[in-house]
Short mmCIF file of C-alpha atoms in Angstrom, two decimals:
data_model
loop_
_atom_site.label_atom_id
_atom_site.label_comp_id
_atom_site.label_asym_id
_atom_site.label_seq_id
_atom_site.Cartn_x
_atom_site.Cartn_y
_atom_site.Cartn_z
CA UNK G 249 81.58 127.72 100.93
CA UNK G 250 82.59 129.43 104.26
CA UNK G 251 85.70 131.54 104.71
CA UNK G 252 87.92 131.07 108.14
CA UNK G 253 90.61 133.25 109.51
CA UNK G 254 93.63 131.57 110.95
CA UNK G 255 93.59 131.54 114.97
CA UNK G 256 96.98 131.58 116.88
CA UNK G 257 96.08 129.26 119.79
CA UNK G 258 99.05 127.72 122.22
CA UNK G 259 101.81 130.52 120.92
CA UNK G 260 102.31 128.58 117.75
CA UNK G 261 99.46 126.50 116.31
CA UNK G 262 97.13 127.67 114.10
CA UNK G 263 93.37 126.83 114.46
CA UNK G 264 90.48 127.30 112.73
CA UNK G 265 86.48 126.66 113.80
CA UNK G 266 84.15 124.35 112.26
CA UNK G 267 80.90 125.61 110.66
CA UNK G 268 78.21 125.02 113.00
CA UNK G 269 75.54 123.22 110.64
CA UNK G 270 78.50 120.71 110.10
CA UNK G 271 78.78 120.12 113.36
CA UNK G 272 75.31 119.80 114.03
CA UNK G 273 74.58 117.80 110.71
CA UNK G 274 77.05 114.97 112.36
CA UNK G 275 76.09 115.69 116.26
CA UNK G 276 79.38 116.60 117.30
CA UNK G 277 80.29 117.73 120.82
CA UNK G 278 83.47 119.14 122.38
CA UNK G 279 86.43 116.35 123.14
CA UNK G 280 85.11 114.26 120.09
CA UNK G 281 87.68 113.14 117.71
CA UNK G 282 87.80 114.13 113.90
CA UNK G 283 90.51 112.57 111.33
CA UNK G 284 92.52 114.97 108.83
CA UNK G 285 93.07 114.17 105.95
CA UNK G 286 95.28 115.72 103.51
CA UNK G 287 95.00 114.81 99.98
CA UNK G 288 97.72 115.56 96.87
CA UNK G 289 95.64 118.33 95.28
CA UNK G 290 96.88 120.53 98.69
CA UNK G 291 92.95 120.58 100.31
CA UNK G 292 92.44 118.92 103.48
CA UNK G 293 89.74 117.19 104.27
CA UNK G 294 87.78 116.70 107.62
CA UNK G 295 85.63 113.74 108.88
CA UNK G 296 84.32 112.25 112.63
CA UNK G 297 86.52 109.58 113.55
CA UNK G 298 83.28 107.19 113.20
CA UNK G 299 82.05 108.40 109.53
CA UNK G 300 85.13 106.38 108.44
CA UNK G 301 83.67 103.25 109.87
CA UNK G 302 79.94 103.38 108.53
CA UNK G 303 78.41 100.54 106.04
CA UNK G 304 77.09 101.64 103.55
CA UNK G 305 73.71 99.66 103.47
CA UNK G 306 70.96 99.60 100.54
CA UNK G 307 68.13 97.27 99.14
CA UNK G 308 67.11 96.36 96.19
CA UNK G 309 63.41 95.19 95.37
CA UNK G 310 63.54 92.86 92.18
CA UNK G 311 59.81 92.34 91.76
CA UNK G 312 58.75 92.98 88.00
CA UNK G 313 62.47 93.10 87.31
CA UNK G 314 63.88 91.32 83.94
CA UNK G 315 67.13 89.58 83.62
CA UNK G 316 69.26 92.52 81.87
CA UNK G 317 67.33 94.65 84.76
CA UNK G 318 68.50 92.39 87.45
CA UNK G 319 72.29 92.84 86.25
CA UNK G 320 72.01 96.43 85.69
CA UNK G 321 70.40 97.40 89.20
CA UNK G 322 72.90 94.97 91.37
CA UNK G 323 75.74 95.96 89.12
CA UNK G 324 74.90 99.99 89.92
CA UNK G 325 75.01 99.53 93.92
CA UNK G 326 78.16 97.47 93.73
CA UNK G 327 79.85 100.41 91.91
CA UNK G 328 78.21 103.14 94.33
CA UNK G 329 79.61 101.36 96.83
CA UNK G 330 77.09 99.68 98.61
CA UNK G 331 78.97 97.40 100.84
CA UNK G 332 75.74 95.31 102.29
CA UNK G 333 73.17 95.00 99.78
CA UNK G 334 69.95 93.13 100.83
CA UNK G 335 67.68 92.23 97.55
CA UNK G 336 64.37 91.41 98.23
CA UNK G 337 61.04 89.84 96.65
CA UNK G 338 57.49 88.85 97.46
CA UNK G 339 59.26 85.71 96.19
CA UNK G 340 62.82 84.94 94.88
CA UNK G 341 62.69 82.77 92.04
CA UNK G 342 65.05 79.88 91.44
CA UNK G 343 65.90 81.74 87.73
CA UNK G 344 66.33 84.83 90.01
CA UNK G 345 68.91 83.29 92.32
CA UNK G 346 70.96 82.06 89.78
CA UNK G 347 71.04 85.11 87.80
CA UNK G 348 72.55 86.84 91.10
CA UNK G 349 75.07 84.34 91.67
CA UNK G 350 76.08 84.49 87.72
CA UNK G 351 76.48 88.72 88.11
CA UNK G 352 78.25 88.30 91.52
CA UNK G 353 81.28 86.30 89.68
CA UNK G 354 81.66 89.58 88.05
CA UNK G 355 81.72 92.06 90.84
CA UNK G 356 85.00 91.12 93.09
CA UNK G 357 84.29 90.87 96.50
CA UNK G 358 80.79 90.77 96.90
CA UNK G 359 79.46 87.36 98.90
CA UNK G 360 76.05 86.01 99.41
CA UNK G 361 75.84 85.72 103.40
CA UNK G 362 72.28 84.94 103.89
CA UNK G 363 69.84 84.01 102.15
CA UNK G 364 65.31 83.12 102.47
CA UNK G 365 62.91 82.92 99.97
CA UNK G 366 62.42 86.18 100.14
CA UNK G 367 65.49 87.64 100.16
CA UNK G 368 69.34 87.70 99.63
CA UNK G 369 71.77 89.51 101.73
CA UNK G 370 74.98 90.27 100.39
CA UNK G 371 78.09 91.49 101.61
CA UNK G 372 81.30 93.63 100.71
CA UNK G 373 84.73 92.20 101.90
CA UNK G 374 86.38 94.02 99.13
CA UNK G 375 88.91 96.50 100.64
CA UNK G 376 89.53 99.19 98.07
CA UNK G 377 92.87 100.39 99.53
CA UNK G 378 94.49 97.40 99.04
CA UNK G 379 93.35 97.48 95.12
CA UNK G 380 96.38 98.38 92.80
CA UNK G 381 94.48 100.33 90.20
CA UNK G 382 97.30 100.48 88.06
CA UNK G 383 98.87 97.14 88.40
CA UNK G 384 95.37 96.04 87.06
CA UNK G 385 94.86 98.19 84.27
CA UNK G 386 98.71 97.14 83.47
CA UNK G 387 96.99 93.39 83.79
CA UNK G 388 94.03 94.69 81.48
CA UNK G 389 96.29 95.41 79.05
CA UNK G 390 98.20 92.20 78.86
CA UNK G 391 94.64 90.35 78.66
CA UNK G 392 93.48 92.99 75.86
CA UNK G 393 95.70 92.19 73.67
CA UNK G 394 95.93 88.10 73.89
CA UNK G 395 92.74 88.70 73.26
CA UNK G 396 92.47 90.75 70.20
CA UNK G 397 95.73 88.70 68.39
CA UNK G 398 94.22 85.40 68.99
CA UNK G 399 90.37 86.97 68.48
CA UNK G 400 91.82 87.37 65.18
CA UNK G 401 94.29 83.86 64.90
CA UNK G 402 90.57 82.54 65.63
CA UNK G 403 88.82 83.82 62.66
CA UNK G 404 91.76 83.58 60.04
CA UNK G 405 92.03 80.09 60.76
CA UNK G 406 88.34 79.37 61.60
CA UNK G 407 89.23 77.68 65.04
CA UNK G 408 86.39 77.59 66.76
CA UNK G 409 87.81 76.66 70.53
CA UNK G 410 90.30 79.54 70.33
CA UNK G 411 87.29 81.81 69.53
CA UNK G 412 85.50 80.30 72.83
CA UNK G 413 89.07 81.12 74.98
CA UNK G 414 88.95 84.67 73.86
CA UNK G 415 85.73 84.85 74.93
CA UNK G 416 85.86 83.65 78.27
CA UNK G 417 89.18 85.83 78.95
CA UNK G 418 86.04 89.44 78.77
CA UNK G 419 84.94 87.59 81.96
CA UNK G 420 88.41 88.96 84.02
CA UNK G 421 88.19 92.31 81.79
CA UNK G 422 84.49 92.92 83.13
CA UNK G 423 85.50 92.24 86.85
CA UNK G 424 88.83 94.54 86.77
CA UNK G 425 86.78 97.32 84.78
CA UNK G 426 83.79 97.08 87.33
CA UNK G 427 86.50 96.71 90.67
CA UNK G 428 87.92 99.92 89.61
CA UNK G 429 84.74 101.95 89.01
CA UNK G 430 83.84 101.01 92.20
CA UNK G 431 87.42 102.36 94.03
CA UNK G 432 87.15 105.59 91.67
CA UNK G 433 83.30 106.26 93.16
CA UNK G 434 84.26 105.69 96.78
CA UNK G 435 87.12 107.66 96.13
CA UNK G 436 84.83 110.55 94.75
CA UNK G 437 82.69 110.24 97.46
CA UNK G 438 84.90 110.12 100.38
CA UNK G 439 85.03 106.96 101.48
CA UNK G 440 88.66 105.99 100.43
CA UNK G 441 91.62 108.61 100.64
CA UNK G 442 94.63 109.50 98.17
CA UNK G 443 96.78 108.93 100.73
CA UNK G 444 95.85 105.71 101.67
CA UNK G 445 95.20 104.57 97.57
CA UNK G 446 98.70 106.62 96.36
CA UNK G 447 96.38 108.54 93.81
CA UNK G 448 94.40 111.47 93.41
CA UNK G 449 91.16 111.72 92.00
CA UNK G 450 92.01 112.83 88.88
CA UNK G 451 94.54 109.97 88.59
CA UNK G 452 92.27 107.62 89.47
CA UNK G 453 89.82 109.09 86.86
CA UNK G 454 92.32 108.44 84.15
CA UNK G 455 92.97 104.93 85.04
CA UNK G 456 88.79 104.83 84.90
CA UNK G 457 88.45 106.23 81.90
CA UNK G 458 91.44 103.80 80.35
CA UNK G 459 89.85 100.75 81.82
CA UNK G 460 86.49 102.31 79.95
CA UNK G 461 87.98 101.87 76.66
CA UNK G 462 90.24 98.63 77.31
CA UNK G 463 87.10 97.22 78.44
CA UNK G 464 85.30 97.92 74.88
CA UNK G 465 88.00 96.90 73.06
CA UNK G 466 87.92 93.58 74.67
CA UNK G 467 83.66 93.36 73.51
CA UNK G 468 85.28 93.75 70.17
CA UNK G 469 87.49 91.08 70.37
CA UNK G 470 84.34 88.70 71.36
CA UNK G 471 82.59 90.26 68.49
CA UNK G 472 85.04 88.87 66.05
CA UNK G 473 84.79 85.71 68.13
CA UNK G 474 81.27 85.03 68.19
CA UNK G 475 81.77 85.67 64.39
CA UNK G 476 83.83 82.69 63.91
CA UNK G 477 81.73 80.36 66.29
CA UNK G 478 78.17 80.93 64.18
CA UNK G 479 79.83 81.44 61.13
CA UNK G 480 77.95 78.63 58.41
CA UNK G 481 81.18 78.27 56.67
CA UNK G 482 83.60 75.18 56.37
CA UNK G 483 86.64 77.31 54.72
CA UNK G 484 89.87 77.14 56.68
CA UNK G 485 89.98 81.09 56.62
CA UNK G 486 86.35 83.65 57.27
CA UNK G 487 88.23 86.64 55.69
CA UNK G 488 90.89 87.63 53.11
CA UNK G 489 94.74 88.01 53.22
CA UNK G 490 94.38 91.32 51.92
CA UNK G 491 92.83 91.59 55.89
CA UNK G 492 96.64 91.36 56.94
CA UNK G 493 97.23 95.13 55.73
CA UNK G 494 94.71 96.65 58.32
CA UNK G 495 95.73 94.07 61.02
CA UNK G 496 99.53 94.92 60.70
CA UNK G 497 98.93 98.44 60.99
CA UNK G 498 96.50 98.48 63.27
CA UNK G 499 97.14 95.82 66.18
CA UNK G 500 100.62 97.75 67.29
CA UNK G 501 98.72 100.61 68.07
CA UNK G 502 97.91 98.25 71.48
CA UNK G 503 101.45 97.95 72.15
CA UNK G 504 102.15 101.63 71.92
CA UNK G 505 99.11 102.73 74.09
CA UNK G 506 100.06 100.51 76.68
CA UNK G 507 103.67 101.69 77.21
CA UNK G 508 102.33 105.62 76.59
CA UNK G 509 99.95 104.70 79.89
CA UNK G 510 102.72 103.13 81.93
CA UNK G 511 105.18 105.74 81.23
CA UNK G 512 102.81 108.38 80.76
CA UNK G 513 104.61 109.87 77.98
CA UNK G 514 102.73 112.36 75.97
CA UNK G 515 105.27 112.31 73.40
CA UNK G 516 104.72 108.51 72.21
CA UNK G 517 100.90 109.29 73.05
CA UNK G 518 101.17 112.31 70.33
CA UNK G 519 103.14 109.64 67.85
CA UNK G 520 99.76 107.37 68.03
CA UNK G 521 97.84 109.81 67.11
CA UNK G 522 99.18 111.06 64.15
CA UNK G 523 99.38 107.76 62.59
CA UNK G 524 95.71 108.27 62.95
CA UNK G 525 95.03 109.70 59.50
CA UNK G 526 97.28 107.21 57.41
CA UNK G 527 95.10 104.18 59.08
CA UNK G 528 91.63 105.87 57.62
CA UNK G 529 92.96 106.13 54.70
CA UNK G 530 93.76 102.41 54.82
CA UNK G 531 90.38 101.84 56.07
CA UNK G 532 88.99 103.49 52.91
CA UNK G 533 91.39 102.12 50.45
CA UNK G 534 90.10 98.32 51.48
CA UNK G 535 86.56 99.07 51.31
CA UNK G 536 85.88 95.63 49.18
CA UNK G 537 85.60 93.02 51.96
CA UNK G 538 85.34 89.08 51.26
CA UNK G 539 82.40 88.30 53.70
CA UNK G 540 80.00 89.39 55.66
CA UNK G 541 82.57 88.41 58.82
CA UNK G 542 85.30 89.85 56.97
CA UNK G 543 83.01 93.22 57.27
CA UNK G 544 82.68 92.78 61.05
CA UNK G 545 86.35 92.14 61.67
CA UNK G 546 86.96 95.41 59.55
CA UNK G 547 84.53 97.61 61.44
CA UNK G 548 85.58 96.11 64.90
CA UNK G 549 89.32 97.15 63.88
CA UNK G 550 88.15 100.67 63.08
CA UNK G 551 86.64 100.79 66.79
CA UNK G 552 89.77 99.65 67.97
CA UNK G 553 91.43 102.24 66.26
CA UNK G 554 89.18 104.78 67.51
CA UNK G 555 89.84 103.48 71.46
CA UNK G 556 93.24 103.70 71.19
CA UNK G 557 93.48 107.16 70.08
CA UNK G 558 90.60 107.92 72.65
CA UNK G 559 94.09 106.59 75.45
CA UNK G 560 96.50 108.80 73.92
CA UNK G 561 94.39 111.67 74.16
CA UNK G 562 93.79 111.54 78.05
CA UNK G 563 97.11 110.27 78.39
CA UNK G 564 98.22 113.52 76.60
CA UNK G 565 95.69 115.34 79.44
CA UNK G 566 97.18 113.21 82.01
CA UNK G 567 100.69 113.76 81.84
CA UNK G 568 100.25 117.77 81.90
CA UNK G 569 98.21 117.36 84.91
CA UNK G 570 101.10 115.52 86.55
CA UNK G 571 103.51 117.59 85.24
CA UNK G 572 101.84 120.81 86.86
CA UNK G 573 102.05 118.94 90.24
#
């Protein structure tokens, strides 16, 4: 940190020099232009005109890489912000090239340009300031819970294609999650601006963070899924009606985090969370389950549980935040 004192220049501007290792770090010279930008925490921030403009460019070398490998490494520069990512190999493998295209549907905006046996260059035309973060977590939401109810239609009724639709719905819940890491990271790192988003970083943050646990909620809701599509059972129901009791209680907790987020009102987040201690207790109280997939449905409502209160606690963090602005 360097401290400046104010400079009257011109009878009524204020001015203020630039530390000189800044200026050398970015090889600036007198008459070149920088852009100001102010940001809704009060600090300003100070860039060359052309820093704005700069790709982001990166490789990735997938020799000796697995599958799960392969997703996690691409995945990680699309969320850094990499915006063109060349992968290369000795020798791209036909396996290899359609595990990329499979992880690209997932990762919004990212296009294969070019392509050679021995590599794959990929390219960003994903413009994060004309992302509405909150608009899609609104959409996560609405997705969320479709899923869960019918996730759990599905296994009640042992419908196997319903169980399939819930779990191709986690494909849009993976890409909104993913698109919104990615604005929160350029965000963090300077490359996008509150002003030119409409939210700070520590708004952004709690959209992140809410995604974070929408997102899990959602695996959930293909857990119970997947439950009713391998299940070796022929009965028209996989669980109990005594199920009902946890589901009633539990699946309006959804409803209430999602209108705490949107109105970010700590008051409705504080009324989820004390119903928190009544819903163990029915959790305990219905120990005896039917099945083994009546067990997973039980533990996958718990987590549920658990996610939701995780909301209402940032929400509650949230909202004072705000409020102090």
């Amino acid at each position: 940190m360097e401290i400046r004192k104010l400079q009257l220049t011109g009878g009524s501007s204020l001015a203020i020099t630039l530390p000189k290792k800044w200026v050398d770090h970015f090889g600036l010279k007198s008459k070149d232009t920088v852009v100001i930008y102010s940001q809704k925490s009060g600090s300003l921030i100070i860039q060359p005109a052309r820093y704005k403009e700069q790709l982001l460019k990166t490789v990735l070398k997938i020799d000796g890489l697995t599958k799960d490998m392969l997703t996690r490494e691409l995945t990680a520069h699309y969320i850094s912000g990499s915006d063109e990512l060349t992968i290369k190999s000795k020798r791209i493998t036909r396996d290899q090239r359609n595990r990329i295209r499979e992880i690209l549907q997932s990762l919004i905006g990212y296009e294969i340009i070019d392509e050679s046996s021995e590599g794959v260059f990929i390219k960003n035309i994903f413009d994060a300031t004309k992302f509405p973060i909150i608009q899609n977590v609104e959409k996560m939401f609405v997705i969320v819970k479709s899923m869960f109810n019918d996730a759990i239609k599905a296994i009640t009724q042992n419908n196997n294609p319903l169980a399939s639709d819930v779990i191709d719905r986690d494909f849009e819940i993976d890409k909104l999650r993913l698109a919104i890491m990615r604005q929160f990271y350029a965000l963090i790192q300077g490359r996008v601006y509150d002003e030119e988003i409409g939210l700070s970083q520590a708004d952004t943050n709690y959209y992140e963070h809410v995604a974070t646990q929408l997102e899990r909620i959602a695996d959930h809701a293909v857990k119970i899924a997947r439950t009713v599509i391998t299940a070796d059972k022929k009965s028209e129901s996989l669980v109990s009606s005594r199920l009902k009791n946890i589901v009633k209680k539990i699946l309006p907790l959804l409803e209430y985090s999602e209108e705490a987020v949107r109105e970010l009102d700590k008051t409705l987040a504080h009324i989820i969370l004390e119903k928190n201690p009544e819903i163990e207790r029915t959790f305990l109280l219905d120990r005896d389950v039917k099945s083994f997939e009546e067990m997973l449905v039980v533990d996958s409502l718990d987590r549920l549980r658990g996610y939701v209160m995780n909301i209402a606690e940032i929400t509650i963090d949230q909202a004072i935040v705000v409020k102090k602005k």
